[in-house]
XYZ file of C-alpha atoms in Angstrom:
560
model
C 18.508 4.037 22.228
C 17.002 1.175 21.100
C 16.987 -2.172 23.098
C 16.098 -4.966 21.383
C 16.374 -8.095 24.104
C 16.207 -12.069 23.561
C 14.617 -15.068 25.888
C 17.610 -14.018 28.310
C 15.360 -10.842 28.749
C 13.861 -14.320 31.540
C 16.916 -13.778 33.928
C 16.032 -10.732 35.138
C 13.392 -11.626 37.709
C 13.791 -15.663 37.539
C 16.149 -17.371 38.970
C 19.336 -14.906 39.081
C 19.685 -14.646 42.761
C 20.977 -18.244 43.155
C 23.248 -17.741 40.522
C 24.080 -14.209 41.868
C 24.944 -15.672 45.133
C 27.481 -18.484 44.298
C 29.321 -16.587 41.737
C 29.342 -13.327 44.753
C 31.359 -15.458 46.477
C 33.986 -15.585 44.089
C 37.315 -13.297 44.062
C 35.617 -12.048 40.874
C 31.373 -11.013 42.068
C 33.346 -9.883 45.005
C 35.236 -7.035 43.198
C 32.198 -5.677 41.277
C 30.066 -5.669 44.051
C 32.687 -3.286 45.754
C 32.014 -0.596 42.404
C 29.141 1.764 43.101
C 25.950 0.925 42.578
C 25.121 3.757 40.157
C 27.805 2.740 38.028
C 26.824 -0.342 37.659
C 23.322 0.981 36.702
C 25.231 3.278 33.960
C 26.900 0.660 32.819
C 24.366 -2.036 32.372
C 22.139 0.686 30.737
C 23.977 1.478 27.525
C 24.212 -2.287 27.176
C 21.838 -3.995 25.148
C 18.772 -5.955 26.733
C 20.109 -9.230 25.884
C 23.645 -8.090 27.200
C 22.290 -6.646 30.773
C 20.071 -9.489 31.411
C 22.947 -12.103 31.027
C 25.124 -10.392 33.501
C 22.329 -10.041 35.387
C 23.243 -13.743 36.084
C 26.513 -13.727 37.003
C 26.549 -12.360 40.379
C 23.782 -11.064 42.931
C 25.504 -6.666 42.832
C 24.797 -6.796 38.635
C 21.298 -8.591 38.814
C 20.312 -5.860 40.574
C 21.878 -3.098 38.334
C 20.219 -4.990 35.186
C 16.851 -4.484 36.764
C 17.559 -0.349 38.024
C 19.064 0.018 34.843
C 16.346 -2.302 32.497
C 13.321 -0.459 34.353
C 15.048 3.009 33.548
C 14.923 2.561 29.637
C 13.233 4.914 27.721
C 13.167 2.616 24.287
C 12.571 -0.968 23.903
C 12.164 -2.970 20.047
C 10.694 -6.883 21.214
C 10.082 -7.265 16.880
C 13.417 -9.436 16.784
C 11.681 -12.555 18.964
C 8.326 -13.285 20.381
C 7.877 -13.229 23.891
C 5.705 -14.356 25.969
C 3.184 -12.861 27.810
C 5.425 -14.263 31.433
C 8.971 -13.384 29.659
C 6.700 -9.295 28.208
C 5.641 -8.913 31.977
C 9.948 -9.549 33.543
C 11.190 -7.099 31.052
C 8.658 -4.353 31.134
C 7.874 -4.309 35.477
C 8.507 -2.032 36.644
C 9.127 0.209 33.906
C 7.443 3.154 34.454
C 9.984 5.077 32.374
C 8.909 3.340 28.431
C 7.980 6.213 25.769
C 8.486 3.822 22.696
C 7.583 0.290 23.158
C 7.779 -2.610 19.847
C 6.850 -5.974 20.242
C 6.179 -9.283 18.358
C 2.414 -10.159 19.464
C 3.075 -13.861 17.844
C 2.788 -15.172 21.231
C 0.178 -12.669 23.293
C -2.586 -12.980 23.954
C -5.511 -9.851 25.227
C -4.264 -10.461 29.113
C -0.754 -8.893 28.086
C -2.508 -4.695 28.379
C -2.001 -4.857 31.774
C 1.650 -4.754 31.411
C 1.726 -3.148 27.142
C -0.908 -0.067 28.666
C 1.182 2.421 30.257
C 1.252 5.604 30.914
C 4.398 6.885 29.650
C 3.524 5.907 26.065
C 4.160 8.387 23.139
C 4.750 5.345 20.820
C 3.774 1.863 20.080
C 4.135 -0.925 17.287
C 2.361 -4.187 17.614
C 3.462 -6.271 15.228
C 1.468 -9.944 14.332
C -1.219 -9.419 16.970
C -4.759 -10.272 17.253
C -6.327 -8.845 20.075
C -9.442 -8.107 20.550
C -12.061 -5.394 22.277
C -10.811 -5.655 25.083
C -7.356 -5.590 24.649
C -7.699 -1.810 23.161
C -9.861 -0.467 25.266
C -7.403 -0.978 27.375
C -4.900 0.948 25.562
C -7.250 3.620 25.390
C -8.477 4.157 28.746
C -4.231 4.418 30.171
C -3.009 5.258 26.719
C -3.492 8.977 26.858
C -1.143 10.410 25.709
C -0.313 8.264 22.884
C 0.902 9.466 19.913
C 1.438 6.632 17.367
C -0.285 3.683 16.966
C 1.263 0.818 14.920
C -0.545 -2.544 13.967
C 0.748 -5.041 11.778
C -2.827 -8.181 11.743
C -1.615 -11.858 12.281
C -4.849 -12.936 10.927
C -7.624 -10.505 10.644
C -9.551 -13.014 8.447
C -10.112 -14.052 11.324
C -11.616 -11.205 12.725
C -13.707 -9.094 10.826
C -14.639 -6.030 12.975
C -11.242 -5.165 13.813
C -10.979 -1.371 12.303
C -14.211 -0.751 14.604
C -11.887 -1.972 17.533
C -10.227 0.732 17.846
C -12.814 3.303 18.972
C -12.065 3.660 22.394
C -8.511 4.320 21.046
C -9.733 6.868 19.295
C -11.782 8.533 22.328
C -9.148 7.784 24.951
C -5.664 9.290 22.343
C -6.635 12.420 21.501
C -2.605 13.441 21.081
C -2.832 10.679 18.257
C -1.018 11.556 15.155
C 0.672 8.133 13.486
C -2.085 5.666 12.923
C -0.591 2.464 10.764
C -3.159 -1.319 10.206
C -1.611 -3.203 7.976
C -2.515 -6.758 7.204
C -0.851 -9.856 5.165
C -3.712 -10.397 3.767
C -3.453 -9.520 0.241
C -7.096 -8.752 -1.038
C -7.717 -5.255 -0.623
C -11.722 -5.093 -0.865
C -12.454 -7.807 2.805
C -14.427 -6.849 4.679
C -12.812 -5.782 7.874
C -11.263 -2.891 6.394
C -14.473 -1.381 4.726
C -15.758 -0.625 7.808
C -13.787 1.648 10.831
C -12.259 4.240 7.874
C -14.839 7.126 8.524
C -13.715 7.340 11.430
C -10.128 7.924 11.496
C -9.240 10.854 13.860
C -9.324 14.034 12.071
C -6.298 15.640 14.367
C -3.919 12.200 12.129
C -0.731 13.556 10.609
C -0.173 10.122 9.475
C -1.537 7.268 7.912
C -1.113 3.206 6.861
C -3.912 1.478 5.582
C -2.548 -1.991 3.984
C -4.340 -3.341 1.688
C -7.486 -0.709 1.040
C -9.878 -0.527 -1.952
C -9.715 2.195 -4.104
C -12.986 2.529 -3.544
C -13.117 2.657 0.023
C -10.077 5.081 0.504
C -12.017 7.811 -1.774
C -14.396 7.960 1.297
C -10.850 8.713 3.460
C -11.307 12.131 1.771
C -15.063 13.327 1.390
C -16.110 16.310 -0.908
C -17.854 18.275 1.732
C -18.109 21.729 2.248
C -18.363 21.388 6.374
C -16.792 23.136 8.790
C -15.813 20.446 10.688
C -12.553 19.586 11.064
C -11.016 16.316 9.045
C -8.425 13.930 8.808
C -7.154 16.639 4.935
C -6.975 19.000 7.583
C -4.566 18.169 9.182
C -2.678 15.533 6.897
C 1.319 15.146 6.034
C 2.016 11.742 5.046
C -0.084 9.230 3.411
C 0.824 5.797 2.649
C -1.899 3.676 0.511
C -2.012 -0.055 -0.932
C -4.386 -0.143 -2.855
C -6.213 -2.401 -5.578
C -6.265 0.209 -8.165
C -4.421 3.211 -8.415
C -6.649 5.530 -10.272
C -6.774 9.726 -11.783
C -10.167 9.600 -9.402
C -8.581 9.144 -5.954
C -4.704 11.137 -6.823
C -7.491 14.175 -7.524
C -9.343 13.626 -4.283
C -5.856 13.269 -2.201
C -4.626 16.279 -4.287
C -7.445 18.743 -3.964
C -8.026 17.275 0.027
C -5.077 16.988 1.515
C -3.101 20.931 1.670
C 0.097 19.975 4.029
C 0.437 16.576 1.836
C 4.541 16.413 2.328
C 4.803 12.650 2.000
C 2.866 10.599 -0.780
C 3.094 6.301 -0.814
C 0.104 4.636 -3.576
C 1.143 0.685 -4.589
C -1.157 -1.430 -6.130
C -0.610 -5.000 -7.858
C -3.956 -5.423 -9.874
C -4.818 -8.119 -11.312
C -5.203 -7.423 -14.449
C -4.197 -4.502 -16.920
C -6.605 -1.778 -15.719
C -8.910 -0.002 -18.032
C -9.364 3.735 -18.458
C -11.527 5.144 -16.348
C -9.848 3.022 -13.278
C -6.650 3.737 -14.317
C -3.385 6.216 -13.978
C -2.856 8.372 -16.814
C -0.574 11.496 -17.262
C -4.202 13.268 -15.774
C -3.459 11.749 -11.981
C 0.347 13.153 -12.450
C -0.372 16.443 -13.669
C -2.806 16.669 -10.541
C 0.205 15.781 -8.777
C 2.401 17.999 -9.635
C -0.193 20.413 -7.220
C 1.428 19.903 -4.309
C 4.230 22.091 -4.606
C 5.196 20.764 -1.211
C 5.799 16.784 -1.778
C 9.204 15.845 -0.378
C 8.731 12.034 -0.293
C 6.582 10.346 -3.176
C 6.358 6.848 -4.401
C 4.286 5.862 -6.757
C 4.674 1.697 -7.701
C 2.498 -1.030 -9.865
C 3.668 -4.993 -9.173
C 3.146 -7.496 -11.831
C 1.530 -4.854 -14.448
C 2.497 -1.739 -15.218
C 1.373 1.985 -15.872
C 1.166 2.260 -19.517
C -0.810 5.526 -19.764
C 2.051 7.725 -18.350
C 4.803 8.696 -20.437
C 7.192 11.251 -20.265
C 4.784 13.874 -20.237
C 3.347 13.195 -17.159
C 6.431 13.041 -15.549
C 7.837 16.493 -17.317
C 4.841 17.543 -15.922
C 5.415 16.282 -12.424
C 8.737 17.142 -12.053
C 7.776 21.346 -13.423
C 5.092 21.097 -9.962
C 7.238 19.787 -7.239
C 10.775 21.182 -7.099
C 10.561 20.454 -3.122
C 10.826 16.763 -3.597
C 13.573 14.660 -1.658
C 12.569 10.939 -2.308
C 11.827 9.240 -4.691
C 10.775 5.771 -6.400
C 8.882 4.819 -9.303
C 8.021 1.296 -10.080
C 6.056 -0.576 -13.134
C 5.953 2.854 -15.479
C 7.687 1.093 -18.662
C 6.872 4.062 -20.807
C 8.998 6.791 -19.322
C 12.797 6.530 -21.594
C 15.555 8.105 -19.463
C 14.771 11.552 -20.501
C 12.142 11.440 -18.137
C 14.100 10.874 -15.353
C 16.744 12.968 -15.820
C 13.532 15.287 -15.588
C 13.156 14.647 -12.489
C 16.492 14.461 -11.253
C 17.003 17.551 -12.464
C 14.217 19.209 -10.773
C 15.521 18.009 -7.204
C 18.091 19.379 -5.684
C 18.112 17.889 -2.475
C 17.397 15.204 -3.943
C 18.452 11.772 -1.003
C 16.473 9.074 -2.805
C 15.623 7.986 -6.344
C 13.987 4.648 -7.139
C 14.201 3.658 -11.002
C 16.169 4.312 -13.541
C 17.946 3.103 -16.492
C 22.499 2.972 -16.990
C 22.731 5.645 -19.025
C 21.704 7.468 -16.014
C 23.786 5.807 -13.174
C 26.448 8.900 -14.249
C 24.352 11.984 -12.992
C 23.214 10.033 -10.501
C 26.476 8.902 -8.510
C 27.008 13.084 -8.241
C 24.551 13.337 -5.832
C 26.158 14.213 -2.625
C 22.194 13.562 -0.698
C 21.327 10.819 -2.539
C 20.682 7.765 0.682
C 18.802 5.443 -1.452
C 18.549 3.657 -4.139
C 16.582 1.241 -6.126
C 17.687 -0.274 -9.562
C 15.368 -3.423 -9.067
C 14.819 -4.934 -12.741
C 16.824 -2.234 -14.300
C 18.757 -2.483 -17.253
C 22.756 -1.067 -16.095
C 25.489 -2.845 -16.698
C 29.046 -3.894 -15.058
C 29.483 -0.180 -16.671
C 27.099 2.120 -14.164
C 28.065 0.066 -10.236
C 31.781 1.312 -11.590
C 30.096 5.433 -12.282
C 28.363 4.353 -8.561
C 31.727 3.485 -6.971
C 33.369 6.306 -8.353
C 30.342 8.726 -7.501
C 30.220 11.059 -4.748
C 26.313 10.233 -3.441
C 26.244 8.734 0.265
C 24.181 5.300 -0.370
C 23.384 3.687 3.028
C 20.822 1.177 0.264
C 20.919 -0.715 -2.701
C 18.812 -3.040 -4.310
C 19.972 -4.234 -7.392
C 17.448 -7.400 -7.310
C 16.781 -8.577 -10.555
C 19.693 -6.830 -13.031
C 20.482 -9.162 -15.148
C 23.441 -7.833 -16.844
C 25.482 -7.007 -14.301
C 27.685 -9.864 -12.272
C 30.445 -10.109 -9.702
C 33.315 -7.568 -11.026
C 30.239 -5.292 -10.918
C 30.768 -5.973 -7.419
C 34.030 -5.700 -7.993
C 33.386 -2.055 -8.719
C 30.793 -0.945 -6.985
C 33.022 -1.678 -4.051
C 36.743 -1.487 -4.821
C 36.335 1.555 -7.265
C 37.528 5.848 -5.320
C 34.194 6.710 -4.398
C 32.593 6.364 -0.781
C 29.897 3.727 -0.956
C 32.281 1.199 0.100
C 32.147 2.960 3.878
C 28.208 4.250 4.039
C 26.170 0.882 2.905
C 24.627 -0.854 5.236
C 21.962 -2.804 3.330
C 22.039 -4.627 0.004
C 19.887 -6.246 -2.724
C 22.137 -8.458 -4.939
C 18.621 -11.276 -5.224
C 17.875 -12.820 -8.470
C 20.857 -12.234 -10.329
C 22.917 -14.903 -11.801
C 26.187 -13.987 -12.337
C 26.842 -13.119 -8.983
C 29.605 -15.523 -7.607
C 32.061 -16.445 -4.229
C 33.790 -13.211 -5.752
C 31.131 -10.640 -5.006
C 30.777 -12.253 -1.401
C 34.069 -12.506 -0.546
C 34.678 -8.490 -2.508
C 31.114 -7.799 0.188
C 33.149 -9.360 3.451
C 36.691 -7.413 2.503
C 35.197 -4.122 1.693
C 32.314 -3.806 3.349
C 32.491 -4.504 7.037
C 29.911 -2.133 8.264
C 27.156 -3.806 6.150
C 23.749 -4.866 8.087
C 21.318 -6.357 5.565
C 22.043 -8.527 2.508
C 20.277 -10.759 0.175
C 21.279 -13.060 -2.106
C 18.577 -15.225 -2.437
C 18.760 -17.042 -5.851
C 21.795 -16.794 -5.823
C 22.704 -19.440 -7.640
C 26.481 -19.447 -7.064
C 27.111 -19.250 -4.060
C 28.495 -21.739 -2.086
C 29.837 -22.758 1.226
C 33.595 -21.342 1.085
C 32.361 -17.415 0.657
C 30.085 -17.535 3.753
C 32.136 -18.691 5.955
C 34.492 -16.047 4.613
C 31.287 -13.994 4.936
C 30.986 -15.299 8.672
C 34.034 -14.417 9.964
C 33.469 -10.620 9.309
C 34.538 -8.742 12.321
C 36.816 -11.368 14.542
C 39.627 -9.055 14.176
C 37.317 -6.563 16.404
C 35.209 -8.712 18.092
C 32.728 -7.724 16.154
C 30.290 -7.723 13.283
C 27.950 -5.886 12.173
C 25.489 -7.883 9.946
C 21.748 -8.444 10.758
C 19.780 -10.594 8.769
C 21.034 -12.214 5.397
C 19.244 -14.075 3.420
C 20.000 -17.201 1.446
C 16.562 -18.334 0.075
C 17.283 -21.277 -2.964
C 20.937 -20.708 -3.159
C 21.004 -23.930 -4.745
C 24.180 -24.752 -4.218
C 24.579 -24.647 -0.699
C 25.784 -27.621 0.367
C 23.597 -29.736 2.738
C 24.710 -29.216 6.264
C 26.129 -25.923 5.448
C 24.021 -24.442 8.268
C 27.162 -25.624 10.061
C 28.638 -22.649 9.026
C 26.193 -20.035 11.060
C 27.223 -22.084 14.694
C 29.424 -20.469 16.679
C 32.128 -18.440 16.744
C 30.579 -17.564 12.974
C 27.986 -14.567 11.971
C 28.254 -13.847 15.893
C 25.535 -10.684 15.744
C 23.549 -12.955 12.918
C 19.663 -12.081 13.973
C 17.754 -13.116 10.669
C 18.456 -16.018 7.934
C 15.828 -17.188 5.706
C 16.521 -19.882 3.651
C 13.382 -20.734 1.858
C 11.700 -24.003 2.138
C 14.114 -26.606 0.376
C 16.086 -26.091 3.297
C 12.903 -27.204 6.226
C 12.494 -30.025 3.636
C 15.766 -31.493 4.035
C 16.180 -34.826 6.320
C 19.421 -35.874 8.204
C 21.129 -32.755 8.018
C 24.147 -31.722 10.940
C 22.783 -29.331 12.577
C 19.320 -29.346 12.409
C 17.438 -25.932 12.754
C 16.434 -26.961 15.623
C 20.010 -26.955 17.349
C 21.102 -24.229 16.079
C 18.856 -22.090 17.127
C 19.071 -24.122 20.536
C 23.068 -22.623 20.031
C 21.740 -19.460 18.770
C 18.606 -18.255 21.236
C 18.493 -14.482 19.168
C 18.115 -16.227 15.789
C 15.479 -16.368 14.044
C 15.312 -18.645 10.873
C 12.878 -18.127 8.512
C 11.701 -21.246 5.542
C 8.566 -19.268 4.034
C 10.767 -17.257 1.832
C 9.690 -14.173 3.333
C 11.488 -10.375 1.986
C 14.059 -9.626 4.596
C 13.005 -9.819 8.395
C 9.332 -11.665 7.678
C 7.791 -7.756 8.974
C 3.677 -8.658 8.904
C 3.712 -12.766 8.532
C 2.951 -15.174 10.849
C 4.675 -17.802 10.695
C 4.544 -21.245 12.840
C 7.612 -21.931 14.234
C 9.753 -23.290 11.966
C 11.473 -26.106 14.020
C 7.501 -27.866 14.142
C 8.099 -27.473 10.660
C 10.544 -30.729 9.839
């Protein structure tokens, strides 16, 4: 059971006793205290951590039961807010059962290792962290059973030896199978990633490096005849964010990694690459040798893969018959014929990204398709109508920048005879000029299970449609919407933040508003006032994509 505590977690272990005593003398408190403690622990153990902490403040019996329930949680996710060392200690103190821990570390220092480093941990995710060697030494010494380590670095530019700090973990965590190293810095040639790569553990099954230069990435897969076990012998999943994807790197990967099941390569070249430093049909043909490949993502931003055409895609489709998830972006020379070949080659296809309008009729009949990314595609309302009447069980749909669709298309999508209005939980319709209030109203009335909605840069959205959206689930006292992006929706009123005060948008955890809202003066309520009333809400004024993942920003209240 995944738990997402808010700052209310501080209630457990600090101040709960006095409030509990006062409440315990009341009739309600007395009734609760007569219930078996085991029953209370069982009930509170089924709640979110923040709800359990709120209950703890009501009476002495619930305070003790909440402490016992939280101490037995096996999966804790603290990514929704940034705990201090003291709050983190209250949450984790006494918990010897936690196996999966995710922490937003932006307010923590190296001393947090004393509560984070637990012998029971199998999975550890540290977001926005800037720890030093002493912290990682503690993890390596105490977390001997650690199998998954995911690091998102807050500011590696001020920490040039960061990757070498992981040596104690490599030495101590001998069962480590998953390693993620992510940094927000855009320069893949930065020195802190130019060290440490050759020393990666040989038993890794999943590796993600972001960013890394293509020349440095090649050192992970050396041409060698050594009998010593190498990372390529066990690796099954590889994700690299590079300066440039090249044929040479792709061929090195496909010839060395024998058990590759998932491959994700992304690049952002500053200019259109020249040969031989580019991906061509030769690289796609090499990928066709990976007969066990299930998930493939090849994306290029700002430029395109001008040397790949339908022939390269056909060779890929011919070799990779087991593909279940495909993401292609930047293939400007590939036509619908190439994409159709991929569609028909993968009978179990569940995810497909990058297609034109003419292919949506075929896509709509894929019963196992759950993710579809059409960002920037040349599709129309007719294509959305085909999806709305189709058989695919899409849970995540991206239509960002599809400039030819309108609110009528969204209505056709969600009011059709298909199933998408019952399965869709994530929808991105940002940067679509003809999305109006009608689209938002249709979403609110026909897609109550929606969890994440992006409306950024939709210039026709007004306060009235947000009020309808914020009222979703009021009858059932349950609202599913957790993340909402409204960055640069310029038609919203000066005081639109009032729409997010209780009881509207109950359960919302993240709101993107853009820098224009931060710079306003005299708004009511202010960002600080709204956050005071909704302590579990994060407001981003930096125009980040959903969730601000891997971003480290100052508190928005201090930017006003």
